[in-house]
Coordinates of C-alpha atoms and ligand atoms in Angstrom, one line a residue:
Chain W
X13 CA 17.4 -19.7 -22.3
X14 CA 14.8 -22.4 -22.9
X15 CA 12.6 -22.3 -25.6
X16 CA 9.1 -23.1 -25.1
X17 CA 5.7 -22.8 -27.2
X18 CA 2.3 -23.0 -25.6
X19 CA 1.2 -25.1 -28.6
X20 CA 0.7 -29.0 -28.4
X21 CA 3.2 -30.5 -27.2
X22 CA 4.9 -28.0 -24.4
X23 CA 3.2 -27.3 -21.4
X24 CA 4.1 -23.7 -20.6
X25 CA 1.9 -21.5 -18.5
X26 CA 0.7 -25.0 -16.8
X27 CA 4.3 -25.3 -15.6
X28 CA 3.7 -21.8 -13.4
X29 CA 0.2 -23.2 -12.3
X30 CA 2.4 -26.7 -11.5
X31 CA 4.6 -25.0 -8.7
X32 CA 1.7 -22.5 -7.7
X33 CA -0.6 -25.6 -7.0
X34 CA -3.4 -24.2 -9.1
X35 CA -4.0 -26.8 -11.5
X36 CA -6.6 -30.0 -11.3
X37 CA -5.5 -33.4 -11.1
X38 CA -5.4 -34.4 -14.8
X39 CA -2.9 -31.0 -15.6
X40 CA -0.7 -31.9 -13.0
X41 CA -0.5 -35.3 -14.6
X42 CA -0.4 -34.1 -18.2
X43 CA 2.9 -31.3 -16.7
X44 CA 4.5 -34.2 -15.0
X45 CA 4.3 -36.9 -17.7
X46 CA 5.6 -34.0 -20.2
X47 CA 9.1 -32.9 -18.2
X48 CA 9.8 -36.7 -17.9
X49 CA 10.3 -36.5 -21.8
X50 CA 10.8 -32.9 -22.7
X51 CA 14.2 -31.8 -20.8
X52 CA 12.9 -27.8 -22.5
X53 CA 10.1 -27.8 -19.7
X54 CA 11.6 -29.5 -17.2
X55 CA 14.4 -27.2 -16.4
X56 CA 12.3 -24.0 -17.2
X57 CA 10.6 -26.0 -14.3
X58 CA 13.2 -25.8 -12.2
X59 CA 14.3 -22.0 -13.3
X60 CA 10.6 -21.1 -12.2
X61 CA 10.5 -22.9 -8.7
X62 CA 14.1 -20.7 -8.1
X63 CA 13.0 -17.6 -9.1
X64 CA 9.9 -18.0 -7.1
X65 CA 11.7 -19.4 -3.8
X66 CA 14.3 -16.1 -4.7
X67 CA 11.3 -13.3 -4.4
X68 CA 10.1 -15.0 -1.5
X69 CA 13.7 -14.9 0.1
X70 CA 14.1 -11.4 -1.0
X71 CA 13.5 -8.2 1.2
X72 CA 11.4 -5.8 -1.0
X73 CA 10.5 -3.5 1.8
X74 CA 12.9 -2.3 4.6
X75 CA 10.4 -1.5 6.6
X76 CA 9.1 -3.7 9.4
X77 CA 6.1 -4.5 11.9
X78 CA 6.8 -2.3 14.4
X79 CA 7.1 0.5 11.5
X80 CA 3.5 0.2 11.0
X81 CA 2.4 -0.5 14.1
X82 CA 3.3 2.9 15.1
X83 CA 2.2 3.9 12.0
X84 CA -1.1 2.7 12.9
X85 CA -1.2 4.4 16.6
X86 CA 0.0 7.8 15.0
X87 CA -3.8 7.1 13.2
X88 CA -5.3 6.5 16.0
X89 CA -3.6 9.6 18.0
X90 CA -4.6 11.7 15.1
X91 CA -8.2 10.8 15.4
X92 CA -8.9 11.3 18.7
X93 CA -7.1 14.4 18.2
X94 CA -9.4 15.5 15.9
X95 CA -12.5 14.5 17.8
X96 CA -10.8 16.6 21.0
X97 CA -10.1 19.5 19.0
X98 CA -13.6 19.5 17.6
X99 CA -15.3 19.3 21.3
X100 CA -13.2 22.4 22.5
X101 CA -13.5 24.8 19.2
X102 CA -17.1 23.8 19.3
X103 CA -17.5 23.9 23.6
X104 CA -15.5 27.3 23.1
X105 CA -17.9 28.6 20.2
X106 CA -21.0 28.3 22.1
X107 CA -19.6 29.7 25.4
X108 CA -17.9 32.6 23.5
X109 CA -22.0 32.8 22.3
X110 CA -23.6 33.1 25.5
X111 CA -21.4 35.1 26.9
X112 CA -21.9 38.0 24.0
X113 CA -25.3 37.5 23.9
X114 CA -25.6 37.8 27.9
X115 CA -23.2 41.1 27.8
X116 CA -25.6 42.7 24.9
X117 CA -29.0 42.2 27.3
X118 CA -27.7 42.5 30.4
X119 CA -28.9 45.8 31.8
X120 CA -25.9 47.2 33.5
X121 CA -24.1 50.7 34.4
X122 CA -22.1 50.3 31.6
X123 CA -23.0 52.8 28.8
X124 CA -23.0 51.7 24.8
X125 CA -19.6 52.9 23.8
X126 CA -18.0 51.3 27.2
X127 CA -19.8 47.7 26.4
X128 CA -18.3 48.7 22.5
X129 CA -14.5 48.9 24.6
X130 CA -15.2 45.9 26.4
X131 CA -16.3 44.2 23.8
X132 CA -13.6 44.8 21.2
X133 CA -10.7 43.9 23.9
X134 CA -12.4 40.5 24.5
X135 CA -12.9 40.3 20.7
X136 CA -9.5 41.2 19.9
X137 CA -8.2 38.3 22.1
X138 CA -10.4 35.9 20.8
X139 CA -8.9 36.8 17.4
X140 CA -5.4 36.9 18.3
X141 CA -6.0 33.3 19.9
X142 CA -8.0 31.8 16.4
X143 CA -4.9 33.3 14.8
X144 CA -2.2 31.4 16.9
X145 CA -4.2 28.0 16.6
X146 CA -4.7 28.3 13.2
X147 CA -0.7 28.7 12.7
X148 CA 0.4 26.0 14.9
X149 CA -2.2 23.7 12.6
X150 CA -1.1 24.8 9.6
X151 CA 2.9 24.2 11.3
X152 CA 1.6 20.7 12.2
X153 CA 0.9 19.3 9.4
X154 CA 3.8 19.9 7.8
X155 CA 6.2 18.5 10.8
X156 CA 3.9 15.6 9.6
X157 CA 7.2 13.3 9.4
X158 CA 9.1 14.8 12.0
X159 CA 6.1 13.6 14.1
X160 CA 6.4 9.8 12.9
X161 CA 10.2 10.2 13.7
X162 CA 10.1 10.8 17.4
Chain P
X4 CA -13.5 -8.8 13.4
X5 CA -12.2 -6.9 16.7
X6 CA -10.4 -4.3 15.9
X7 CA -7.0 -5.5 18.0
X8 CA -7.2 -8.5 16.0
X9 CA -6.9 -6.1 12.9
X10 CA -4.3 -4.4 13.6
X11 CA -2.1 -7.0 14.5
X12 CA -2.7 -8.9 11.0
X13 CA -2.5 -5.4 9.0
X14 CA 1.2 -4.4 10.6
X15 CA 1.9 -7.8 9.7
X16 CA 0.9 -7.2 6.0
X17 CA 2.3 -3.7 5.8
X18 CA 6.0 -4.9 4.7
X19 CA 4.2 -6.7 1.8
X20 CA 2.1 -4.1 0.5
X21 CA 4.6 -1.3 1.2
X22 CA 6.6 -4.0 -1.9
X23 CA 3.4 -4.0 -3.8
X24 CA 3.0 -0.3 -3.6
X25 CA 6.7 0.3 -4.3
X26 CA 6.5 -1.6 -7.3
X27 CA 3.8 0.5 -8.6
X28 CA 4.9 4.1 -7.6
X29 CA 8.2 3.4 -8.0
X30 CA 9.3 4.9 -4.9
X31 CA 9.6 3.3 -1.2
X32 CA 8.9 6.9 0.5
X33 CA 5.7 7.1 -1.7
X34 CA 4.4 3.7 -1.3
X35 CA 4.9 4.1 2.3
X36 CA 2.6 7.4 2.4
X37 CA 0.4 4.8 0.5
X38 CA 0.5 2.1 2.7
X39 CA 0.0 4.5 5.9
X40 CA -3.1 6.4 4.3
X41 CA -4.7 2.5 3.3
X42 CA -3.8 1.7 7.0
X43 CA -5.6 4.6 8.5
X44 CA -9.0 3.8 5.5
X45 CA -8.6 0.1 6.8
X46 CA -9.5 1.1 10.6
X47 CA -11.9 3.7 9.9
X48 CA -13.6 1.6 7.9
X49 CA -13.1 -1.9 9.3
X50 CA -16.8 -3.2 8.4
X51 CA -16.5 -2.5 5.0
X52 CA -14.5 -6.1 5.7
X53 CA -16.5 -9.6 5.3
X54 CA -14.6 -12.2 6.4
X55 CA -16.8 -14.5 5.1
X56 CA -15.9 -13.6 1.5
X57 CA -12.0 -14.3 2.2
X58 CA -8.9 -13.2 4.1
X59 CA -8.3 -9.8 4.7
X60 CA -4.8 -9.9 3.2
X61 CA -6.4 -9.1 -0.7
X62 CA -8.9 -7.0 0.9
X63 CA -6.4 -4.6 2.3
X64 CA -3.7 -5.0 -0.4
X65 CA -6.6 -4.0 -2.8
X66 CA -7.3 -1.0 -0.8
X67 CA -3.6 0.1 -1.2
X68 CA -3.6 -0.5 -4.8
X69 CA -6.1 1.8 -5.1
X70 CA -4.6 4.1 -3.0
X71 CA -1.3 3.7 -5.3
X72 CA -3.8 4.6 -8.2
X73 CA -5.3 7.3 -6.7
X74 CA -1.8 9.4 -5.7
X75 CA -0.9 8.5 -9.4
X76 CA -3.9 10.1 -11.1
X77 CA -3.2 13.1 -9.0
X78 CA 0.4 13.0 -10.2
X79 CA -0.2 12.9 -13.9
X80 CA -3.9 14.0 -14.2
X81 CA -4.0 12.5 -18.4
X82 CA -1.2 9.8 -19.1
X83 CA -2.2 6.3 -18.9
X84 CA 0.3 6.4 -15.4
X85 CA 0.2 2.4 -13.9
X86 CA 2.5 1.2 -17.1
X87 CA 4.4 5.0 -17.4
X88 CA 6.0 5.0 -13.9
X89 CA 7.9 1.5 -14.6
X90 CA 11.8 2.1 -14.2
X91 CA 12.7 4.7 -11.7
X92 CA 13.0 2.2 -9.0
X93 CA 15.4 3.4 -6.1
X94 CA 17.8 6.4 -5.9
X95 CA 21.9 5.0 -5.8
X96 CA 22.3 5.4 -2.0
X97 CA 19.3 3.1 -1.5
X98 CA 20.2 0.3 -3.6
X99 CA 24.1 0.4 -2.0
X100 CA 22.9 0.1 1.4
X101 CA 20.5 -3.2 0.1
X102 CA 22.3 -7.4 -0.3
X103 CA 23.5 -7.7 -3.8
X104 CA 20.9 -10.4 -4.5
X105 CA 17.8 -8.0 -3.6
X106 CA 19.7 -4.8 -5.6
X107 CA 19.9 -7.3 -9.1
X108 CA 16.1 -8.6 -8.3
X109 CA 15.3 -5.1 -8.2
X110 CA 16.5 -4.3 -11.4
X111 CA 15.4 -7.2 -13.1
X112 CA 12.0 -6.2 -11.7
X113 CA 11.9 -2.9 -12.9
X114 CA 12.5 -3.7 -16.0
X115 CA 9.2 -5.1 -16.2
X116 CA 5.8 -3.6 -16.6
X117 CA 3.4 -2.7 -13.8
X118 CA 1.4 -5.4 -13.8
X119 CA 3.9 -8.1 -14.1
X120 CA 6.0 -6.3 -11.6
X121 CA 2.5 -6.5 -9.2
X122 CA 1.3 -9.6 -10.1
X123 CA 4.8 -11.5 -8.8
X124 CA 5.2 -9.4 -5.8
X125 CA 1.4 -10.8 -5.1
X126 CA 2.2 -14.4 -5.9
X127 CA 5.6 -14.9 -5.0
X128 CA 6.1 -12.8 -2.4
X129 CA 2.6 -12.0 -0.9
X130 CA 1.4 -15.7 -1.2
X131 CA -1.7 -14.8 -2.7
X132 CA -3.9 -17.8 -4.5
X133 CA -4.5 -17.0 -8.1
X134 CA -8.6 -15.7 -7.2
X135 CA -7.3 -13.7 -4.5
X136 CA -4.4 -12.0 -7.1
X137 CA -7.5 -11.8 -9.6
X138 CA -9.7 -10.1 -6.7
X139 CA -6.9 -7.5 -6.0
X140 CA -6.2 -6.5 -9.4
X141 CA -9.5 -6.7 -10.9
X142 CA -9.2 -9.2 -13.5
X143 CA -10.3 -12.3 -14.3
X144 CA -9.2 -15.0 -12.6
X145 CA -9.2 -17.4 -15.6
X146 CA -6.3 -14.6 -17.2
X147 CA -3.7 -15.1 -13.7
X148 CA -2.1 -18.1 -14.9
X149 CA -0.6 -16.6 -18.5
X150 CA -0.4 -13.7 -17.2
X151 CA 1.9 -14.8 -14.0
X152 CA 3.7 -17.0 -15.8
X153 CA 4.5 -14.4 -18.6
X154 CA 5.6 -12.4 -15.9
X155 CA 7.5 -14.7 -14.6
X156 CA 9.5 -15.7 -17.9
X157 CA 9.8 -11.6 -18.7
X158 CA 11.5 -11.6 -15.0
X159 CA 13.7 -14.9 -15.3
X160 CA 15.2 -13.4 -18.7
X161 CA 15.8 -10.3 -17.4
X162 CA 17.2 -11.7 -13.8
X163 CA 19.9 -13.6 -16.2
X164 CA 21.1 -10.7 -18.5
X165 CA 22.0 -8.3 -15.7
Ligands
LIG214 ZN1 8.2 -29.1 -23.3

């Protein structure tokens, strides 16, 4: 391995700002004038500009575009998603609202306890439904990665 | 910036920073969670970039870097995690399946510490200048030139004795 110190006379970090084109005219100078003499530097030099040409050669991710392009639109899906499910849980709230409220002042034939009956077999389904959403929500978001496969 | 436009540089930037956020996890299957949640922050939050104050390649891979922070602090809520989760790498089957070349690189790179392991994926493999790798880390940009090139030496060694 070559042996380098970052006192006087070696150039060392210089040489990494040398390949990355970082430095100002006079360092490039002073790094080029010091490999003509010092054969150290100069083949660290070249041992840097490999390495660096190597990692940029290399494949440190085996995953491509297209990966997170789709990536991306499962984002976007999810978001309108979310906006659509908000517009019918909220749409379905208020209408679910009126339509008790209008059943409670409505005068009508029906007696108390038959508005009770009524009342608890729409209330029932209402339930059954929050409770079947609720499930298939929780199911979805753990199919999370299934989703991203298909 | 339109928001097609945006898109169509950040799934060309994903395979870098899903390396960057490998390298700091440790894992592929994390980093990509990483990279997915930074994508879906990057859209919903597209103003948050100026493109008069630089590309939006370290503006997003800073994003995911914090995102890598974040899902560490969550893992280990009190160790000092960036420098702890160093040399786990990839699993066996994973590294069979990858070229020779990349599998040795690999190792030679996780042999490192986290910030040498980032601050080469940034450089040599993300093409970032050194103010953009001193943006993305948040350090100062005077420090990127030791630091690299200590990096780089730590790697070269390491690259030799496997
Ligand atoms: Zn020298």
């Amino acid at each position: 391995m070559t042996k380098y110190s970052n006192s006087g006379e070696h150039v060392g970090e210089l040489l990494s700002g040398y390949i990355d084109g970082e430095l100002t005219q006079q360092e490039r100078q002073r790094v080029r004038l010091h490999c003509d003499s010092c054969a150290d530097c100069d083949s660290t030099l070249t041992d840097l500009r490999r390495l660096r040409q190597r990692i940029g050669e290399a494949r440190l991710s085996d995953k491509d575009r297209d990966n997170w392009r789709e990536s991306m639109d499962d984002t976007t899906v999810k978001a309108t998603r979310g906006i659509g499910w908000l517009l019918l849980i909220g749409g379905a709230l208020i209408g679910v609202g009126v339509g008790v409220y209008e059943f409670i002042i409505t005068p009508s034939t029906l007696s108390f306890i038959e508005k009770l009956i009524v009342g608890g077999v729409y209330g029932g389904m209402l339930l059954i439904f929050i409770s079947v959403l609720r499930q298939r929500l929780i199911e979805r978001k753990s199919d999370r990665y299934k989703d991203v496969e298909i | 910036m339109k928001t097609d436009d945006m898109r169509h540089e950040l799934a060309q930037l994903g395979g870098g920073a899903h390396a960057l956020a490998t390298q700091i996890l440790g894992n592929p299957d994390d980093a990509a969670d990483a990279v997915h949640d930074s994508l879906e922050k990057a859209l919903r939050t597209p103003d948050s970039y100026d493109s008069g104050k630089g590309s939006l390649k370290p503006w997003f891979l800073r994003i995911v870097r914090n995102r890598c922070i974040d899902l560490i602090r969550r893992r280990r809520p009190t160790e000092d995690r960036v420098e702890e989760i160093s040399d786990s790498a990839m699993g066996p089957d994973k590294a069979a399946e990858l070229a020779d070349r990349d599998r040795v690189l690999k190792q030679a790179l996780a042999s490192l510490e986290s910030e040498q392991r980032q601050i080469i994926v940034l450089r040599d493999y993300m093409d970032l200048s050194y103010a953009e790798i001193a943006n993305v880390l948040d350090i100062a940009s005077g420090t990127v030139m030791s630091r690299l090139h200590r990096a780089r030496v730590a790697l070269g060694k390491a690259y030799r004795e496997l």
